[in-house]
Short mmCIF file of C-alpha atoms in Angstrom, two decimals:
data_model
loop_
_atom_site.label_atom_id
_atom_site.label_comp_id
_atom_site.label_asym_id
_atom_site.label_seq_id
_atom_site.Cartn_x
_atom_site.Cartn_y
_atom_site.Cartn_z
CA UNK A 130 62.11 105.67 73.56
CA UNK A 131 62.76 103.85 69.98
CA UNK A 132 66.07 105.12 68.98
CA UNK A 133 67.23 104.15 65.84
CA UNK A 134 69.87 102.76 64.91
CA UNK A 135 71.23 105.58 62.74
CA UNK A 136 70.73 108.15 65.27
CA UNK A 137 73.12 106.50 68.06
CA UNK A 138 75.46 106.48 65.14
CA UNK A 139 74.93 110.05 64.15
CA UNK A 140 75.14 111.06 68.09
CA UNK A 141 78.68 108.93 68.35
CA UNK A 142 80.26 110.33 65.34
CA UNK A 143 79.28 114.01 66.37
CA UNK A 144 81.21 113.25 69.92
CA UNK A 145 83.92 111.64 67.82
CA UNK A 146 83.96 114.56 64.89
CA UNK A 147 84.51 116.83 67.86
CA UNK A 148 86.64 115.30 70.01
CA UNK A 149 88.87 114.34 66.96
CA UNK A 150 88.76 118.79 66.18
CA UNK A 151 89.92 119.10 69.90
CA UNK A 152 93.03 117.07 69.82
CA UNK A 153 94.37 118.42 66.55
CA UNK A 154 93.99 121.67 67.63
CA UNK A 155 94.99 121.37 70.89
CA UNK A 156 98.28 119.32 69.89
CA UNK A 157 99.02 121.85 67.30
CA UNK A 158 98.63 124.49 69.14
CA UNK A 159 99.23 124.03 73.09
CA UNK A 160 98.62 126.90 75.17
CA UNK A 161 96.84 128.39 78.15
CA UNK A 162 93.58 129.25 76.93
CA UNK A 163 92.42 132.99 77.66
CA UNK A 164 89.02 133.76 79.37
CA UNK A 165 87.25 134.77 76.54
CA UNK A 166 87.98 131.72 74.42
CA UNK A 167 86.79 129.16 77.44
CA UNK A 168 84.02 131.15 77.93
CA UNK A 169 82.91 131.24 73.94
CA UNK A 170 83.46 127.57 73.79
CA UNK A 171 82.11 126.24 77.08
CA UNK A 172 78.87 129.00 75.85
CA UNK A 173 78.46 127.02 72.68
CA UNK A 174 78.25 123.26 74.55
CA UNK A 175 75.90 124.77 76.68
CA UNK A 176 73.70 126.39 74.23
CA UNK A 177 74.03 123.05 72.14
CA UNK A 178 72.93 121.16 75.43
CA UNK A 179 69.71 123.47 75.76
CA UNK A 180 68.54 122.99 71.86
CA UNK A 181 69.20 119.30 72.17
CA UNK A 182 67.00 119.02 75.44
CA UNK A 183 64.04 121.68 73.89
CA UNK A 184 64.69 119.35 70.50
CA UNK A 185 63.99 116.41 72.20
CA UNK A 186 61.40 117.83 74.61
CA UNK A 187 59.08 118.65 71.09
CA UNK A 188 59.81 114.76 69.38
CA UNK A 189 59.61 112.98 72.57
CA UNK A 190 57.35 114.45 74.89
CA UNK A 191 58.00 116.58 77.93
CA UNK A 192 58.68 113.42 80.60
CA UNK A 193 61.75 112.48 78.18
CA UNK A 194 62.93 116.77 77.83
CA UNK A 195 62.30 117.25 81.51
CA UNK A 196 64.32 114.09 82.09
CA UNK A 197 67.29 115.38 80.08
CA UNK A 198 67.60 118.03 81.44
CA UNK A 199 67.81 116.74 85.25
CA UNK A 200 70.17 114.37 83.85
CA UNK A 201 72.79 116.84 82.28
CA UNK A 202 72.46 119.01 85.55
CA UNK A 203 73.24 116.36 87.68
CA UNK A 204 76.13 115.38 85.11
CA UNK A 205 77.39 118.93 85.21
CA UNK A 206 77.40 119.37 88.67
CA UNK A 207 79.19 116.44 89.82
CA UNK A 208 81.57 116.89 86.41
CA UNK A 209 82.26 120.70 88.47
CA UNK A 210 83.35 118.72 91.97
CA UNK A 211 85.31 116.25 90.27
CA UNK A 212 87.23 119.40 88.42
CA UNK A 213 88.84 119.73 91.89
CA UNK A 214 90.46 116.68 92.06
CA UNK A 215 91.82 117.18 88.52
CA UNK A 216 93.36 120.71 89.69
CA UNK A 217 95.46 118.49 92.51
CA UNK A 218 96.23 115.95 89.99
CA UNK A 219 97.61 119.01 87.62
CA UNK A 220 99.70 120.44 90.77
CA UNK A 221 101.19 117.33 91.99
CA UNK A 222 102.61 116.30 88.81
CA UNK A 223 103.36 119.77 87.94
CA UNK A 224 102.06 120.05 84.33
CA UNK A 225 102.81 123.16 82.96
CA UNK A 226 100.06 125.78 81.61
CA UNK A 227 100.13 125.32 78.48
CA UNK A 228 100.16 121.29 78.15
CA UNK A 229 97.01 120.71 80.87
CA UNK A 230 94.78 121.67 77.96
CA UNK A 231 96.21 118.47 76.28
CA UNK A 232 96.39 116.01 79.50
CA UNK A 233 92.40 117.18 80.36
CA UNK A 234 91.30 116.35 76.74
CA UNK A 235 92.91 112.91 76.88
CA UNK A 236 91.01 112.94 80.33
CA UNK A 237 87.98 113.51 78.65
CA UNK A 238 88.05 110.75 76.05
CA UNK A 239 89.20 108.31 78.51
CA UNK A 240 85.86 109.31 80.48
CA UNK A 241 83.78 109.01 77.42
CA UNK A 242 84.90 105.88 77.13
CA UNK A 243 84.75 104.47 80.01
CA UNK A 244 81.22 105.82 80.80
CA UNK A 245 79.68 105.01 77.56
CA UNK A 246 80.83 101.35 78.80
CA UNK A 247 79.01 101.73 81.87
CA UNK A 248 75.96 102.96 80.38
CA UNK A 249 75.34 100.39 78.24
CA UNK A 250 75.85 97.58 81.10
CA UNK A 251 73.87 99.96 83.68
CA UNK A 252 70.84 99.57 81.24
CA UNK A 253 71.58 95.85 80.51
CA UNK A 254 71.79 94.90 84.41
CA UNK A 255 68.46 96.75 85.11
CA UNK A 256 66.49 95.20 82.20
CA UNK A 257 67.34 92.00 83.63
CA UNK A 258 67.72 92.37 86.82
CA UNK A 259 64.64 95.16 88.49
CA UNK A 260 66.85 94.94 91.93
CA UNK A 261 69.90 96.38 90.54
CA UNK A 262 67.93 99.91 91.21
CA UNK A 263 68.34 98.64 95.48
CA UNK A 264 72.23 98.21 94.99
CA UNK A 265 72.66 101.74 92.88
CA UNK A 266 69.99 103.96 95.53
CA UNK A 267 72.37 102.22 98.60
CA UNK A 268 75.45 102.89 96.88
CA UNK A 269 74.61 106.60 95.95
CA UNK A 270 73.45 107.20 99.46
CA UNK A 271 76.15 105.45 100.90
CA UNK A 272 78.63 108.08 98.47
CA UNK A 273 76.66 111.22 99.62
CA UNK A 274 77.14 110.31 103.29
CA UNK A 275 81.33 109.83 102.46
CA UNK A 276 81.08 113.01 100.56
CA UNK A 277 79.46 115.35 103.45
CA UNK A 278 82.10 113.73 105.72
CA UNK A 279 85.26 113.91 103.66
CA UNK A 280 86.65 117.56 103.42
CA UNK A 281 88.82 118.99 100.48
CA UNK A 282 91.68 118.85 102.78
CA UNK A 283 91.75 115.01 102.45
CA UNK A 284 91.53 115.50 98.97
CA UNK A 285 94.63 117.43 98.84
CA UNK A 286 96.40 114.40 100.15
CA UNK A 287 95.84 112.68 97.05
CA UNK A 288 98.99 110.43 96.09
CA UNK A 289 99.27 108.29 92.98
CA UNK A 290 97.76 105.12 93.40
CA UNK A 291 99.44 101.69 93.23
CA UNK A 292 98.47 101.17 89.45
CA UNK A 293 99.83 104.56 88.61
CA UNK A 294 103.30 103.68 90.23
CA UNK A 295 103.32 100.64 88.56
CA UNK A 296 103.11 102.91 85.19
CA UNK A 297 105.87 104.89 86.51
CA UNK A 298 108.33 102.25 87.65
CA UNK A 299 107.64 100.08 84.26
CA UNK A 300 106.85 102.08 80.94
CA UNK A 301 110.10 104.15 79.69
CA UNK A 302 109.76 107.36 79.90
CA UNK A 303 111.57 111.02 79.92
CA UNK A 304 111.14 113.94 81.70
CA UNK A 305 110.71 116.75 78.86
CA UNK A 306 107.04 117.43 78.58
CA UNK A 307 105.38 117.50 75.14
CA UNK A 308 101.64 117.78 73.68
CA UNK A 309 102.50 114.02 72.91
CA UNK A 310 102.17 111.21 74.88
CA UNK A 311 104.87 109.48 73.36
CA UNK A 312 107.51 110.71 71.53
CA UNK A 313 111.48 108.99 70.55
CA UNK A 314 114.94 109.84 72.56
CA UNK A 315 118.21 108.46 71.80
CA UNK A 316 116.13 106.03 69.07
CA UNK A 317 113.63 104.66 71.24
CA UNK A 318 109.65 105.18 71.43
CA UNK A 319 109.51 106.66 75.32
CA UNK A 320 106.21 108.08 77.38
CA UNK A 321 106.38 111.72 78.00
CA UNK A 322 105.07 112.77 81.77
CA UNK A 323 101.78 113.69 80.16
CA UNK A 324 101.15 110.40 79.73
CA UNK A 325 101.05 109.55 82.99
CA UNK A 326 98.82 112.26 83.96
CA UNK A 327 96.84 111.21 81.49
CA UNK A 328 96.78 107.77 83.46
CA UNK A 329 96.06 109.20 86.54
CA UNK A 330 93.35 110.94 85.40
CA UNK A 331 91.95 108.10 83.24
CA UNK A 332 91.56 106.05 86.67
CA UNK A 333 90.18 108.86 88.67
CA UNK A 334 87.33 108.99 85.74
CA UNK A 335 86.96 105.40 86.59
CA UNK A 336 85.92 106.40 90.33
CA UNK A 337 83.69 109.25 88.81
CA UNK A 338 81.59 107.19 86.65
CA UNK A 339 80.89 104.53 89.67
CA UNK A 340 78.85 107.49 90.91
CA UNK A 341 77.54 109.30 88.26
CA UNK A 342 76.20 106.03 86.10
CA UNK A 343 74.34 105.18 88.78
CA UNK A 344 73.02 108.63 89.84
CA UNK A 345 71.46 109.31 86.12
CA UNK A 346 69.81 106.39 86.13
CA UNK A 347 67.91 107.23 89.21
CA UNK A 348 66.24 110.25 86.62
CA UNK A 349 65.94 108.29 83.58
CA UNK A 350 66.17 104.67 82.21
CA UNK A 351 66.55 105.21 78.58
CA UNK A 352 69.93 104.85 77.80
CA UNK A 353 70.01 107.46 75.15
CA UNK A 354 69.58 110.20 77.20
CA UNK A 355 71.68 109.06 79.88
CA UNK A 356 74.62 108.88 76.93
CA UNK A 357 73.83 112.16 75.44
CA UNK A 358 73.54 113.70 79.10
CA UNK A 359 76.70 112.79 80.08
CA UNK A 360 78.32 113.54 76.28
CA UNK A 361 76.90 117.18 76.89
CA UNK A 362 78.22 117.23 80.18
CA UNK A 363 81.41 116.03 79.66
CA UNK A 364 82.74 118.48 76.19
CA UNK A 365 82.62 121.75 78.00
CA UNK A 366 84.93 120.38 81.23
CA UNK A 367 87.78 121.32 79.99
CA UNK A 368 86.91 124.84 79.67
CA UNK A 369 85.26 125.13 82.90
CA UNK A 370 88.47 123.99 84.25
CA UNK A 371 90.40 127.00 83.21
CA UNK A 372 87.51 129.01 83.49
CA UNK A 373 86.29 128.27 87.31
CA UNK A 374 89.76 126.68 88.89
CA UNK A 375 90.03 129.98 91.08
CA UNK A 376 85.85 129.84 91.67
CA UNK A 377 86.15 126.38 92.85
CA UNK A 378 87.80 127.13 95.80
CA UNK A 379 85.10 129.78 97.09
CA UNK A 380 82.59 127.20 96.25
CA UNK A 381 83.22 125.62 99.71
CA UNK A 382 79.71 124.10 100.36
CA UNK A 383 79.67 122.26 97.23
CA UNK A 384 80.58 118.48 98.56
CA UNK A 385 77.93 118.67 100.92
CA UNK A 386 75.12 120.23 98.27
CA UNK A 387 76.62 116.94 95.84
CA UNK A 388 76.01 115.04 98.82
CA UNK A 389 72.13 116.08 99.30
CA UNK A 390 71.62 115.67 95.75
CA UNK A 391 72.59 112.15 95.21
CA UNK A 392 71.46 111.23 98.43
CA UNK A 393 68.34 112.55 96.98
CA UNK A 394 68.64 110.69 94.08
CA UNK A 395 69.52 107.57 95.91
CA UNK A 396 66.30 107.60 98.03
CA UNK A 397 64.47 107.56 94.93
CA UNK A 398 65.76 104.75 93.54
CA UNK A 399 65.10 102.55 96.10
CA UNK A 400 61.13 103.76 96.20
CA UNK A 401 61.51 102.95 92.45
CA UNK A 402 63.03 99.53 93.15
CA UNK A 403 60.40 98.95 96.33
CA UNK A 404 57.76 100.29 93.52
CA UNK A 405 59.14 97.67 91.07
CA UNK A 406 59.78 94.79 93.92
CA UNK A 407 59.96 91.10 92.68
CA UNK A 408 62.77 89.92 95.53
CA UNK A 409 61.19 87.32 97.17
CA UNK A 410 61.95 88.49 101.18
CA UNK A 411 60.45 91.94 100.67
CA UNK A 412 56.78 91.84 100.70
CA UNK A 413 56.64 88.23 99.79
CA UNK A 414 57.94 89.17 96.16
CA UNK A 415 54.65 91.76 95.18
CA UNK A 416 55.20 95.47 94.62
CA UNK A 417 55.15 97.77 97.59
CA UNK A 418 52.83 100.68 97.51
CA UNK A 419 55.22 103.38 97.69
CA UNK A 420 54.88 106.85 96.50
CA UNK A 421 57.32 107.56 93.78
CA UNK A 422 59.15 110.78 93.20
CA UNK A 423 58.15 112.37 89.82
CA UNK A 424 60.80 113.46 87.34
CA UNK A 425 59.18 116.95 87.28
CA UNK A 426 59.87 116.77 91.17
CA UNK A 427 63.09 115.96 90.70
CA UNK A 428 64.21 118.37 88.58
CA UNK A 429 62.81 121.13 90.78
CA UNK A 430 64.57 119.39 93.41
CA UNK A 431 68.08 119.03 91.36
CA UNK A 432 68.00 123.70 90.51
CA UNK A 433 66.73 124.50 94.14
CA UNK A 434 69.99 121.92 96.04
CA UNK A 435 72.34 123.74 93.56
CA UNK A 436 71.02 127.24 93.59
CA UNK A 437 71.07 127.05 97.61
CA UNK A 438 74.62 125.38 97.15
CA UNK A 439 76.06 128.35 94.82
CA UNK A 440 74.80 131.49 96.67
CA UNK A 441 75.14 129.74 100.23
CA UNK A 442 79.10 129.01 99.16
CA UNK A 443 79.36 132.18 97.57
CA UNK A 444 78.20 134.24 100.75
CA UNK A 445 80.56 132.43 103.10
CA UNK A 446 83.61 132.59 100.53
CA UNK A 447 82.41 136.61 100.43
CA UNK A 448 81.74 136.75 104.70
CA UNK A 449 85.50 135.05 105.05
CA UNK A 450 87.23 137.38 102.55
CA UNK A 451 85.97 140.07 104.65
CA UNK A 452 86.79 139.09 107.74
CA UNK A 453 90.50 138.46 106.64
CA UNK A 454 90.75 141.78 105.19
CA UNK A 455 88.97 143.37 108.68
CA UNK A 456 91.49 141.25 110.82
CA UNK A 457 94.55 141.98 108.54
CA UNK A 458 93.93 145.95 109.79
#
């Protein structure tokens, strides 16, 4: 793809025109948002996600639509798991209702951030470097095998780390929350406890985009669409929060669909990489004749993992809620 110059601009200062919408309002007006609104908003993202893909499926052929679209799935879905650490995050710190609207947005822009970073050296590192694709495909299969094994139980164990403690022992702060971050008592410029959440959040995004950097690129190696993917994927997470937090929890076979799918994804990167092969100690440096998985096939692959992952959760979350009520008569 030849993306011009003006059109990463135009795509930036979209994200930027929004994001910029979200925190005025949002500061100005803190408050737990009701169904209906996260539901109009998070409809909108979507939709816009769907014309964008279609959009670019008609200019750039079906190959870059298809690819897209696998992309923002994958995005979305792994953007839904990590929801569940940010609901822990939320009760350990105790953020109250009506301020977790501004702590997730800061969230968000942190993770824009830091991810747009990533992108940019992801595509760097493999147009130099064509073995970069073996560590990402080991690494992603190597995170779907800690995934299946790790339960939400661990999870729940989550404690701040020693860079958020440092935050916490160091920067003065007070304990009156505020839509602020920082805000002035007794004279002084002090952090309010949302910033800290904000931190803690900010370095579990960090973790998140180890994984899901390398797990788009596995679908698609233009960088545009693995930015716009993960912008797409990204602006409607803070309504999904307050619009699935009690749905996550029936969702109980979700790890271990993530798990399939980037373990999935993972084994396709390394065919690519095996496809691509100039390392000198496999197959004296020359390509290897692999088959390699098309991106048709993947996204096929990508609906059917999280389709079986949805209603298979869904029935066992039902089957259990059953059974309690049986054995509770």
């Amino acid at each position: 793809m030849d993306v011009p110059t003006w059109a990463w601009l135009l795509t930036l200062a979209v994200a930027a025109a929004v994001l910029t919408f979200d925190v005025i309002h949002v500061a100005r007006n803190p408050h737990v948002p009701s169904t209906r609104e996260v539901a109009t908003v998070l409809g909108i993202y979507v939709s816009a996600a769907v014309i964008f893909g279609i959009g670019l499926w008609y200019a750039e052929g079906g190959e870059r639509g298809t690819e897209f679209f696998a992309g923002w799935l994958t995005e979305y879905s792994l953007s839904i798991d990590n929801l569940f650490i940010f609901i822990i995050i939320m009760a350990k710190f105790g953020v109250p209702g009506r301020f977790q609207q501004t702590a997730l947005l800061w969230g968000i822009i942190i993770a824009i951030v830091l991810r747009t970073i990533f992108i940019f050296v992801g595509a760097a590192a493999i147009n130099q470097f064509a073995w970069v694709f073996y560590l990402f495909g080991a690494f992603l299969i190597y995170t779907a095998v800690k995934l299946a094994t790790e339960s939400h139980d661990e999870e729940e164990d989550w404690e701040p780390n020693g860079i958020i403690k440092w935050f916490q022992r160091t920067v003065p702060s007070t304990t009156e929350w505020s839509s602020k971050l920082f805000t002035k008592e007794n004279g002084k410029r002090v952090a309010t406890p949302i910033f800290i959440v904000v931190i803690a959040l900010g370095m579990t995004d960090l973790l998140f985009a180890l994984d899901s950097i390398p797990a788009i690129y596995g679908l698609t190696k233009e960088p545009y669409i693995v930015l716009t993917a993960n912008l797409f994927a990204l602006m409607g997470l803070r309504q999904l929060y307050f619009l699935i937090g009690g749905l996550l929890k029936k969702l109980v076979y979700m790890s271990l669909g993530l798990s399939v799918l980037l373990a999935f994804i993972g084994v396709k990167l390394i065919l690519h990489a095996l496809h691509e092969n100039t390392l000198p100690f496999i197959n004296g440096g020359e390509h290897v004749g692999v088959p390699e998985i098309p991106i048709t096939v993947s996204l096929g692959a990508i609906v059917v993992i999280l389709g079986v992952t949805t209603v298979a959760s869904l029935w066992k979350s039902n089957k259990d809620a059953k059974q309690g009520i049986d054995s509770g008569h």
